[in-house]
C-alpha positions as MATLAB code, in Angstrom:
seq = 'XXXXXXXXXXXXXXXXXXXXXXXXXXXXXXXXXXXXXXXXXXXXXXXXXXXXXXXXXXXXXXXXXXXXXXXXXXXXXXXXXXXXXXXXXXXXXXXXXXXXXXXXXXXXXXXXXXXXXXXXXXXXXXXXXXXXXXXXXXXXXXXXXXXXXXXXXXXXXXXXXXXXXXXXXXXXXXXXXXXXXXXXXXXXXXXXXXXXXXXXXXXXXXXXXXXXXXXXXXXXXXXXXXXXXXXXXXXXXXXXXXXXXXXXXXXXXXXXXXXXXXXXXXXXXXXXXXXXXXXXXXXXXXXXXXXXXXXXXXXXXXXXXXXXXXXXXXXXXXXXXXXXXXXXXXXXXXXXXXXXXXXXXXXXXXXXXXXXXXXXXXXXXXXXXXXXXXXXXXXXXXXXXXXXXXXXXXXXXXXXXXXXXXXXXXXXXXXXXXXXXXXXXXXXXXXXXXXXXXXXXXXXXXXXXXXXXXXXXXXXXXXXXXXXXXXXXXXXXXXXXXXXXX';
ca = [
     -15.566   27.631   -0.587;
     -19.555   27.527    0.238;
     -20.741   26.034    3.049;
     -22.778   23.675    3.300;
     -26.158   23.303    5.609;
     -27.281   19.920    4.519;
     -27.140   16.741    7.224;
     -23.894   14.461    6.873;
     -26.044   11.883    5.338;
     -26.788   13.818    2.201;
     -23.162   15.408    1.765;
     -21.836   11.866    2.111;
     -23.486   10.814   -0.701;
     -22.989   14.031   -3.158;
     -19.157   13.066   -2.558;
     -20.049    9.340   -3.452;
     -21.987   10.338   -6.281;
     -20.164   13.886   -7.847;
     -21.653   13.852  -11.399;
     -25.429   13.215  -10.715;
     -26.805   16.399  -12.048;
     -29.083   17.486   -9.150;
     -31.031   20.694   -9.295;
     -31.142   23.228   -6.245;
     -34.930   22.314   -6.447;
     -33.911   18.897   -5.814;
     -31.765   19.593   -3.251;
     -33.928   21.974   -1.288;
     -37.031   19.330   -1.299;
     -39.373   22.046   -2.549;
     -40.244   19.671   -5.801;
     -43.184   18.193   -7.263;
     -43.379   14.125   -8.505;
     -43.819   14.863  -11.888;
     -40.437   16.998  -12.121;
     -37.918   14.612  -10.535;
     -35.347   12.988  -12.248;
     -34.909    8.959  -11.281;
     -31.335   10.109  -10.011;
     -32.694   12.449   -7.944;
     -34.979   10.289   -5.866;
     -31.713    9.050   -4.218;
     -31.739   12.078   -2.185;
     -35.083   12.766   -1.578;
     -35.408   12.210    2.078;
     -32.273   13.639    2.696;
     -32.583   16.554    0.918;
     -36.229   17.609    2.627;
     -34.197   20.057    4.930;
     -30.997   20.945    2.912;
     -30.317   24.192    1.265;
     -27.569   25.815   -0.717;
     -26.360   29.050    1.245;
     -26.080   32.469   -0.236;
     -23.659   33.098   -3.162;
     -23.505   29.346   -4.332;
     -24.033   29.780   -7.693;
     -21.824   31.943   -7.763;
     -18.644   30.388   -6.170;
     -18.590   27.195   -8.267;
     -17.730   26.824  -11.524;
     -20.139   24.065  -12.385;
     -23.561   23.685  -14.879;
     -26.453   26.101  -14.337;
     -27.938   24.093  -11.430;
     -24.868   25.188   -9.472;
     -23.550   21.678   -9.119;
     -19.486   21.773   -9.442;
     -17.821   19.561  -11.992;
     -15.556   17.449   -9.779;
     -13.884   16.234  -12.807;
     -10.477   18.845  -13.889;
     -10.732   20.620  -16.581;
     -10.601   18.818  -20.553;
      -7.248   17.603  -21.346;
      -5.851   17.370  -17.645;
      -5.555   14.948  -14.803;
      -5.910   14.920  -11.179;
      -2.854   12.698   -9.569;
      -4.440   10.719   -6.907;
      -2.157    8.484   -4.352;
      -1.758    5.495   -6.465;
      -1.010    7.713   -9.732;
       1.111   10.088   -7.761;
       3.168    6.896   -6.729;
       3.790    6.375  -10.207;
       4.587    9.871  -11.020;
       7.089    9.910   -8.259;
       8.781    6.982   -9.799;
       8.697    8.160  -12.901;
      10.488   11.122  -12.275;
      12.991    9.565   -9.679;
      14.283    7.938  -12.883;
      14.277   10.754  -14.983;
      16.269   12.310  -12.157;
      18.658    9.347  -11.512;
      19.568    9.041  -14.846;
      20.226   13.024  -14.682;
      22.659   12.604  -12.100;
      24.526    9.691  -13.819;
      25.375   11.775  -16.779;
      26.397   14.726  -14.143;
      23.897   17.119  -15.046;
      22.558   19.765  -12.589;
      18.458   20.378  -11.859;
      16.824   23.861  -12.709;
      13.650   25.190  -12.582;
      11.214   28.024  -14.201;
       7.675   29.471  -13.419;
       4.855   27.552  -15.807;
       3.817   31.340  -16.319;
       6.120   32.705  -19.022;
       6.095   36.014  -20.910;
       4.300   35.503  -24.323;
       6.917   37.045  -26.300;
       9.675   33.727  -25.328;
       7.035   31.731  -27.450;
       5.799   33.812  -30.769;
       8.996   35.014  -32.257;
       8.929   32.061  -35.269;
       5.696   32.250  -37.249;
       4.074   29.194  -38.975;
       4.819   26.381  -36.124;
       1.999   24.559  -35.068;
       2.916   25.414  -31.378;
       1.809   28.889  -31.490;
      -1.541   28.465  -32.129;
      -1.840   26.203  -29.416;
      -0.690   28.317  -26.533;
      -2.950   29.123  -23.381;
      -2.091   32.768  -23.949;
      -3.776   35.472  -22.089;
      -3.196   39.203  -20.289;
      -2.631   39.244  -16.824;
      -4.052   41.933  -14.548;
      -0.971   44.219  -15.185;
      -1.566   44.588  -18.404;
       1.084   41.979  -19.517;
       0.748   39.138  -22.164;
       1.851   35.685  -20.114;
       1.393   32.263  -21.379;
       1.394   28.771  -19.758;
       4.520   27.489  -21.204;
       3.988   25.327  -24.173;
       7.011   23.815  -24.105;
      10.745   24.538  -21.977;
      13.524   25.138  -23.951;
      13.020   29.162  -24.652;
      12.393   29.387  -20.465;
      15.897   27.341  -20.012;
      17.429   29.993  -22.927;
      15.802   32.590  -21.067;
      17.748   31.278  -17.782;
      21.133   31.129  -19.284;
      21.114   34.958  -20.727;
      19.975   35.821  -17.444;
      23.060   34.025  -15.674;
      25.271   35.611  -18.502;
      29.006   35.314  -17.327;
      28.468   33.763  -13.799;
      28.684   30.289  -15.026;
      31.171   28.660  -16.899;
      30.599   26.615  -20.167;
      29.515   23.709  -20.742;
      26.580   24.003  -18.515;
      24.368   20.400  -18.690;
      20.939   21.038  -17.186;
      17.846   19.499  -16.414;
      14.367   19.840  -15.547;
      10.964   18.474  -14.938;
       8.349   20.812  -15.529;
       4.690   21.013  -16.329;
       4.174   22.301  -19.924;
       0.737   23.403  -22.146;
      -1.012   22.761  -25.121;
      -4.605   23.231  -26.245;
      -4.288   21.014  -28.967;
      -6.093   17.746  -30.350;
      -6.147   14.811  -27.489;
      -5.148   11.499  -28.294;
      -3.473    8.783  -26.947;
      -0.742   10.059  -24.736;
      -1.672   13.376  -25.582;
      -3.281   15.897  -23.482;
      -3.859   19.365  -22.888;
      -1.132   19.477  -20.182;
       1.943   17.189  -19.374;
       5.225   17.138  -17.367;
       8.408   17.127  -19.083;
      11.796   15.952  -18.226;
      14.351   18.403  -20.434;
      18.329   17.394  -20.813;
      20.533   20.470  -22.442;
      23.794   21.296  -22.582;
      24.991   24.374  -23.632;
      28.347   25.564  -25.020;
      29.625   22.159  -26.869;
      29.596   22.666  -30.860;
      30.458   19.187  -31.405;
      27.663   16.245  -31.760;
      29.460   14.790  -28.739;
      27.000   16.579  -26.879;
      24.296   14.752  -29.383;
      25.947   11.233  -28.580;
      25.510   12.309  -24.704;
      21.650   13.529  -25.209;
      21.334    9.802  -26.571;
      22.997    7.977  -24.134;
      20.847    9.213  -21.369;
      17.727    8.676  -23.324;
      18.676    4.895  -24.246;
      20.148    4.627  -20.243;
      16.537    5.849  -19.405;
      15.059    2.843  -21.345;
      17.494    0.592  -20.100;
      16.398    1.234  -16.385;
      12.634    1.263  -17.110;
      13.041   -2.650  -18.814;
      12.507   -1.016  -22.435;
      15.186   -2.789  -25.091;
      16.177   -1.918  -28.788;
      13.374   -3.977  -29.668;
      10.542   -2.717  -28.532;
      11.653    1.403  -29.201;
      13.919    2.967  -31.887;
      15.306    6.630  -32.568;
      15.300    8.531  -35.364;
      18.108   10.414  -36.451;
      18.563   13.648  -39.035;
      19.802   17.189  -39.437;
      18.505   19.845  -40.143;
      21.245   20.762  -42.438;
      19.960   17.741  -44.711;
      16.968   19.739  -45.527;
      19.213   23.050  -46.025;
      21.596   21.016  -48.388;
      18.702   20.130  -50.240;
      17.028   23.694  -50.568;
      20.767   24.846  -51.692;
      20.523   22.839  -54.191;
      17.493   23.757  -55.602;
      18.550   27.424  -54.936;
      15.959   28.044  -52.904;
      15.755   31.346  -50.494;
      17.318   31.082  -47.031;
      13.936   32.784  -45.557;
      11.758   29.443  -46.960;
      13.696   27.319  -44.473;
      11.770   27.209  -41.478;
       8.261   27.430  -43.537;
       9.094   24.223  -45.479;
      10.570   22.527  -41.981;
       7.642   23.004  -40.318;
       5.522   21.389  -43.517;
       7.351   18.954  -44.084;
       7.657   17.334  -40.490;
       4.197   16.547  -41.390;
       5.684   13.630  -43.392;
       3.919   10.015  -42.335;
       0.772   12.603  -40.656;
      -0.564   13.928  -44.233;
      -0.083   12.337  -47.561;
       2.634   12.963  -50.421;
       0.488   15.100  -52.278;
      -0.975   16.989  -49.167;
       2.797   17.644  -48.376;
       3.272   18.361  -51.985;
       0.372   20.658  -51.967;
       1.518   22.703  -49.315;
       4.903   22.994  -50.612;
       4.088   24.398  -53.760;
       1.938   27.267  -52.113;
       5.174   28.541  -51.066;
       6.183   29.017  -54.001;
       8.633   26.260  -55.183;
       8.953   24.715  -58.216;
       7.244   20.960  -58.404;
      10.975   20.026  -59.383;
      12.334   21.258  -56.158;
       9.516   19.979  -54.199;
       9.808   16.148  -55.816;
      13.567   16.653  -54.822;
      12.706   17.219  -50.564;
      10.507   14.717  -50.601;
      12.576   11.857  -52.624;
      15.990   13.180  -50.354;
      13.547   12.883  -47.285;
      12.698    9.816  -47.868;
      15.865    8.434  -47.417;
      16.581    5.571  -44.688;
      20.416    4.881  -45.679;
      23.113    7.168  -44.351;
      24.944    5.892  -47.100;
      22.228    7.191  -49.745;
      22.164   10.797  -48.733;
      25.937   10.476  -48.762;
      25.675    9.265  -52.755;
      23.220   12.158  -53.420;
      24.689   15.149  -51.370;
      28.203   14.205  -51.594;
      30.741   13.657  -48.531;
      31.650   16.806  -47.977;
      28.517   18.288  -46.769;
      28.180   18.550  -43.245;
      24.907   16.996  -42.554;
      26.786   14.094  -43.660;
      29.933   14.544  -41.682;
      27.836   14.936  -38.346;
      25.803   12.082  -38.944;
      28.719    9.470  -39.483;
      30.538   10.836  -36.974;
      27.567   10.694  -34.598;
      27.017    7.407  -35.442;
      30.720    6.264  -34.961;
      30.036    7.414  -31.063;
      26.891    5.196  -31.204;
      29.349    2.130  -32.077;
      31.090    3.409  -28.969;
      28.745    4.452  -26.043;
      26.817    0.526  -27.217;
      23.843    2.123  -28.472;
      24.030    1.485  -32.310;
      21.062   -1.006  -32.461;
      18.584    1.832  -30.732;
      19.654    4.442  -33.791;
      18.743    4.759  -37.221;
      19.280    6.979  -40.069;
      15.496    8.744  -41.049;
      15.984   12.198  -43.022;
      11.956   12.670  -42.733;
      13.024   13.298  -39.273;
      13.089   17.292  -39.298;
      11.076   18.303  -35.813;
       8.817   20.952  -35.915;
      10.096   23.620  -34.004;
      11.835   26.423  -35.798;
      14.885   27.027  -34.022;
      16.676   23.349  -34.680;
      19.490   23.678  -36.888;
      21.357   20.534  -37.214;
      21.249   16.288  -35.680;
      17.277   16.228  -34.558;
      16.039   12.743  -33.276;
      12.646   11.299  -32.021;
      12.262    7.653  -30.015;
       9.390    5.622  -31.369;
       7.653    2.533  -30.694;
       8.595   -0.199  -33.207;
       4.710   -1.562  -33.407;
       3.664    2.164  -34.444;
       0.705    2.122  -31.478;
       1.877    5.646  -30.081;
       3.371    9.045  -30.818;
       6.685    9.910  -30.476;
       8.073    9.236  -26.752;
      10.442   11.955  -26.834;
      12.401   14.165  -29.203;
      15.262   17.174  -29.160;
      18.151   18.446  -31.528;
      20.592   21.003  -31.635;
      19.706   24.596  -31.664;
      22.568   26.765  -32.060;
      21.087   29.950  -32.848;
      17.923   30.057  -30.601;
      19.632   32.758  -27.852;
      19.676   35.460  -30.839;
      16.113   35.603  -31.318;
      16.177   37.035  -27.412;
      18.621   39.360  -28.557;
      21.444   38.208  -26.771;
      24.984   36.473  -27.753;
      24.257   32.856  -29.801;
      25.890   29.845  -27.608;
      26.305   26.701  -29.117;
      23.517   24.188  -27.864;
      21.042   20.970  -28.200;
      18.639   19.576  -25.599;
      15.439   16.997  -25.807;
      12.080   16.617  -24.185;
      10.607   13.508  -22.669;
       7.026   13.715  -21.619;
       5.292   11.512  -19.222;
       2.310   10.274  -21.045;
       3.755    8.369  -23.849;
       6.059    6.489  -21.589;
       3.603    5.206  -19.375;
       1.343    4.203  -22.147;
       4.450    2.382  -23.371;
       5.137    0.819  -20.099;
       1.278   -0.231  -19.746;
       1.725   -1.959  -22.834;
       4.185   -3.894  -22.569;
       3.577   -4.908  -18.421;
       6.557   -2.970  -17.110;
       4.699   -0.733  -15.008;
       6.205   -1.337  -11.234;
       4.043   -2.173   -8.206;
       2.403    0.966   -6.883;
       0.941   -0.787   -3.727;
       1.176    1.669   -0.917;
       3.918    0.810    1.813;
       4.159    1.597    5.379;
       6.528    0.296    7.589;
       4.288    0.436   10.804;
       1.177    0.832   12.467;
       0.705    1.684   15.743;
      -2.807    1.649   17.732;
      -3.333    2.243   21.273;
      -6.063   -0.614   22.686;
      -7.393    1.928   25.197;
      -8.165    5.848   25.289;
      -5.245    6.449   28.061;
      -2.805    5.097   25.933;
      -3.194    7.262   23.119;
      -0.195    9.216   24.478;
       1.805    6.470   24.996;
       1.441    5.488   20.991;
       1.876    8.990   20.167;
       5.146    8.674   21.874;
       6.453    5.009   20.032;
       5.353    6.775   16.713;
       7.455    9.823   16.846;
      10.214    7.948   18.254;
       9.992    5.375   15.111;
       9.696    8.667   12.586;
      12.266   10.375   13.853;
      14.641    6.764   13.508;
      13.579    6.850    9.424;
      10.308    4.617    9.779;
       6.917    5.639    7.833;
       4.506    5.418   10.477;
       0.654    5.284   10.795;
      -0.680    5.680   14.004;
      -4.582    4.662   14.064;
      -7.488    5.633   16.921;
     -10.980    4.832   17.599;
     -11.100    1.608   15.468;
     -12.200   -2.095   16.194;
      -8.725   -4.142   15.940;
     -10.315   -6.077   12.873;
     -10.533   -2.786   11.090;
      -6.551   -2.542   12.039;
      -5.847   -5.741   10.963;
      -7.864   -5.050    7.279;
      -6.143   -1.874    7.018;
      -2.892   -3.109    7.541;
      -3.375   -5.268    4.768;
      -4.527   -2.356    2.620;
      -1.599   -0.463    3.191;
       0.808   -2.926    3.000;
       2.027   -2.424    6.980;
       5.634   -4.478    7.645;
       4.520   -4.185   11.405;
       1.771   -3.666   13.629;
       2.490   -2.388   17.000;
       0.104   -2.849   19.653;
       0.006   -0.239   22.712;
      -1.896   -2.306   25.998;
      -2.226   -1.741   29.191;
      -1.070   -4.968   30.533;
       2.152   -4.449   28.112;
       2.717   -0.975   28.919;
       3.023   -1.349   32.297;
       5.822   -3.635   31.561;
       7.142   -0.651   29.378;
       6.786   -3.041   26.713;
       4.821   -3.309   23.274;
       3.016   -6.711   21.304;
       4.766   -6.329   17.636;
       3.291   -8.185   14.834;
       5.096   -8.896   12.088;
       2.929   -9.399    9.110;
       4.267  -11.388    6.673;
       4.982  -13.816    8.799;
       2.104  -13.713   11.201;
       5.043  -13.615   14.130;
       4.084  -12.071   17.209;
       6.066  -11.193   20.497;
       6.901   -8.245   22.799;
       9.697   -5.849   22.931;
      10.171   -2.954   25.021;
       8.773    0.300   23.893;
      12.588    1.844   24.241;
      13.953   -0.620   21.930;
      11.499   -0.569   19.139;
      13.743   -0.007   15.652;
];
């Protein structure tokens, strides 16, 4: 990081003000009054003695004036306290829900091999991957999504764990795609899978924790929805239209475009595959189906799409989720390796993208080469949520909260309040201990922070071995001995 020669004054103020584009002319006070910019007369007297050190420009990644960008790069956040707070909350209830349904926490490098990620051509994820060779030689990739790392995982553990294995995780995942709202070029993800259960039991379980999730954040049936399918729908239909097994995952992927594009730009699309305008009227009319009962009149009973469905539904009845479920065979996902029940959770008003999504993927550990086990799994990202939760005023209090502050009234007692502090950490209590400041700057800053208690270190006190406490909510104020402080 480059040093910097310029007074206090003057770096004070770049902090304050990050994005004023200043020049190194500017900054080194060798400029004339017809070349300054109005910003730059801010700094002017400041600046007269200030100069960049050697090999500025080229440590910071910033505009050609050598100024760095303060802001992270396009499509990513920085996590300040107050959004970290929320973060932390967020994900305590992705993880508490987690442990309700008995599932155990796992983890994966961000950096994956490229190869996990390229195997199905035509989904819209692969173009979209921050892809690049590392200095070994090797192509890597910033994950774009977790399910092949978890795959990747469970190969690895082969035989040493026994099936079912229910897993989570809450990891960063990337994307350089289009931003919108609650999209960005980077999110975190909470992922639920469960390996080794062929049945849609293990669907009915994905579900339940989702809806539980909902439940906890204040969400009902009401405001959000899900979106239920299979795969198998879609390969009914192309059976019936006798259409090649290897068109399967080229039509999926075009037509989970369904309510982005138009009909005919679907239509379009589908045709250039080469099926007949008969066959691609029939998707779209099947897809386009809201009643169970429908697809059952036009594929029959004895298909299995239609057996998993009704069956998954009939556990709906059961777990008390039926009124958060509904029957949408546009529903197809876009990934390539579902391959039956797929589901998304919506927003009834329509304002945002789906909040989360997942499906069964039963043959995604043979495209790694190793033995197929029977599986299904979701993501939940963070954005979407929140944006949810903004909207409808269920975000929680984020206020910051400390339980004390202590602050010694003289110099000598500084060791005295170093002492009550560690003795309140070590008993569970968060703890701020505060120097050199006027007690009305205590008293504000207590307030800031939220402070239960502020504990006062004085002489006349100490030498009592005792302690003023303040309690702040209630403006009560007495002493207690410094030995007995809880």
């Amino acid at each position: 990081m480059a040093a910097w020669s310029s007074p206090p004054s003057l770096r004070h103020l770049l902090l304050l003000r990050p994005r004023l584009p200043l020049s190194p002319t500017c900054l080194a006070g060798s400029f004339s009054r017809r070349h300054i910019h109005s910003r730059c007369r801010l700094f002017s007297s400041a600046a007269s003695s200030s100069t960049l050190t050697h090999g500025d420009a080229a440590s910071t990644h910033g505009d050609a004036d050598g100024v760095v960008d303060v802001n992270p790069p396009r499509g990513t956040r920085d996590f300040p306290p107050e959004d970290m707070r929320l973060r932390t909350w967020l994900f305590d209830q992705f993880r508490e829900v987690s442990r309700l349904m008995a599932f155990e926490e796992v983890d994966f490098p961000v950096l994956e091999s490229e190869a996990l990620f390229i195997r199905k051509a035509g989904e819209e994820i692969t173009q979209q991957l921050y892809n690049f060779e590392d200095k070994g030689g090797r192509r890597v990739v910033l994950r774009p999504e977790i399910t092949p790392s978890l795959a990747r995982l469970v190969i690895k553990q082969g035989k040493s764990v026994s099936l079912p294995l229910k897993w989570f995780t809450i990891g960063q995942c990337w994307r350089y795609e289009r931003m919108t709202r609650g999209r960005r070029r980077e999110h975190y993800q909470w992922n639920m899978d469960i390996f080794g259960v062929p049945k849609v039991r293990a669907e009915a379980e994905l579900l339940h924790a989702i809806v539980l999730l909902f439940q906890r954040l204040g969400i009902t049936s009401s405001d959000v929805g899900i979106r239920v399918s299979s795969r198998k729908v879609l390969q009914a239909v192309l059976t019936m239209y006798s259409i090649p097994e290897h068109l399967f995952t080229e039509v999926c992927v075009i037509v989970d475009k369904l309510g982005k594009m138009t009909r005919e730009e679907i239509e379009k699309e589908l045709i250039s595959t080469g099926l007949s305008s008969e066959a691609v009227h029939g998707i779209i009319d099947v897809l386009s189906l809201k009643s169970l009962s429908k697809l059952e009149e036009v594929l029959g009973s004895g298909v299995e799409a239609v057996a998993d469905l009704k069956k998954l539904f009939s556990f709906a009845e059961q777990y008390g989720y039926a009124d958060w479920i509904c029957f949408d065979a546009s529903v197809v996902r876009g990934l390539a390796y579902y391959t039956g029940i797929v589901f998304e959770a919506f927003d009834r008003e329509g304002k945002l993208r789906a909040i989360c999504g997942g499906g069964r993927y039963d043959r995604l550990l043979s495209t790694f080469g190793s033995e197929d086990i029977p599986a299904c799994g979701f993501g939940f990202g963070d954005a979407v949520i929140v944006e949810l939760l903004k909207e409808k005023g269920l975000l929680p209090d984020m206020s910051r909260q400390i339980d004390d502050i202590v602050f010694p009234l003289d110099e000598e007692l500084e060791g005295a309040a170093s002492s009550i502090a560690s003795s309140l950490r070590k008993k569970g209590r968060s703890v701020d201990l505060v120097e050199d400041k006027r007690l009305k700057w205590v008293f504000k800053h207590a307030e800031r922070i939220n402070a239960s208690r502020l504990i006062l270190v004085g002489n006349s006190e100490w030498e009592r071995g005792m302690v003023r406490v303040k309690i702040l909510s209630t403006r009560e104020e007495f002493e207690v001995k410094a030995g007995e402080l809880e």
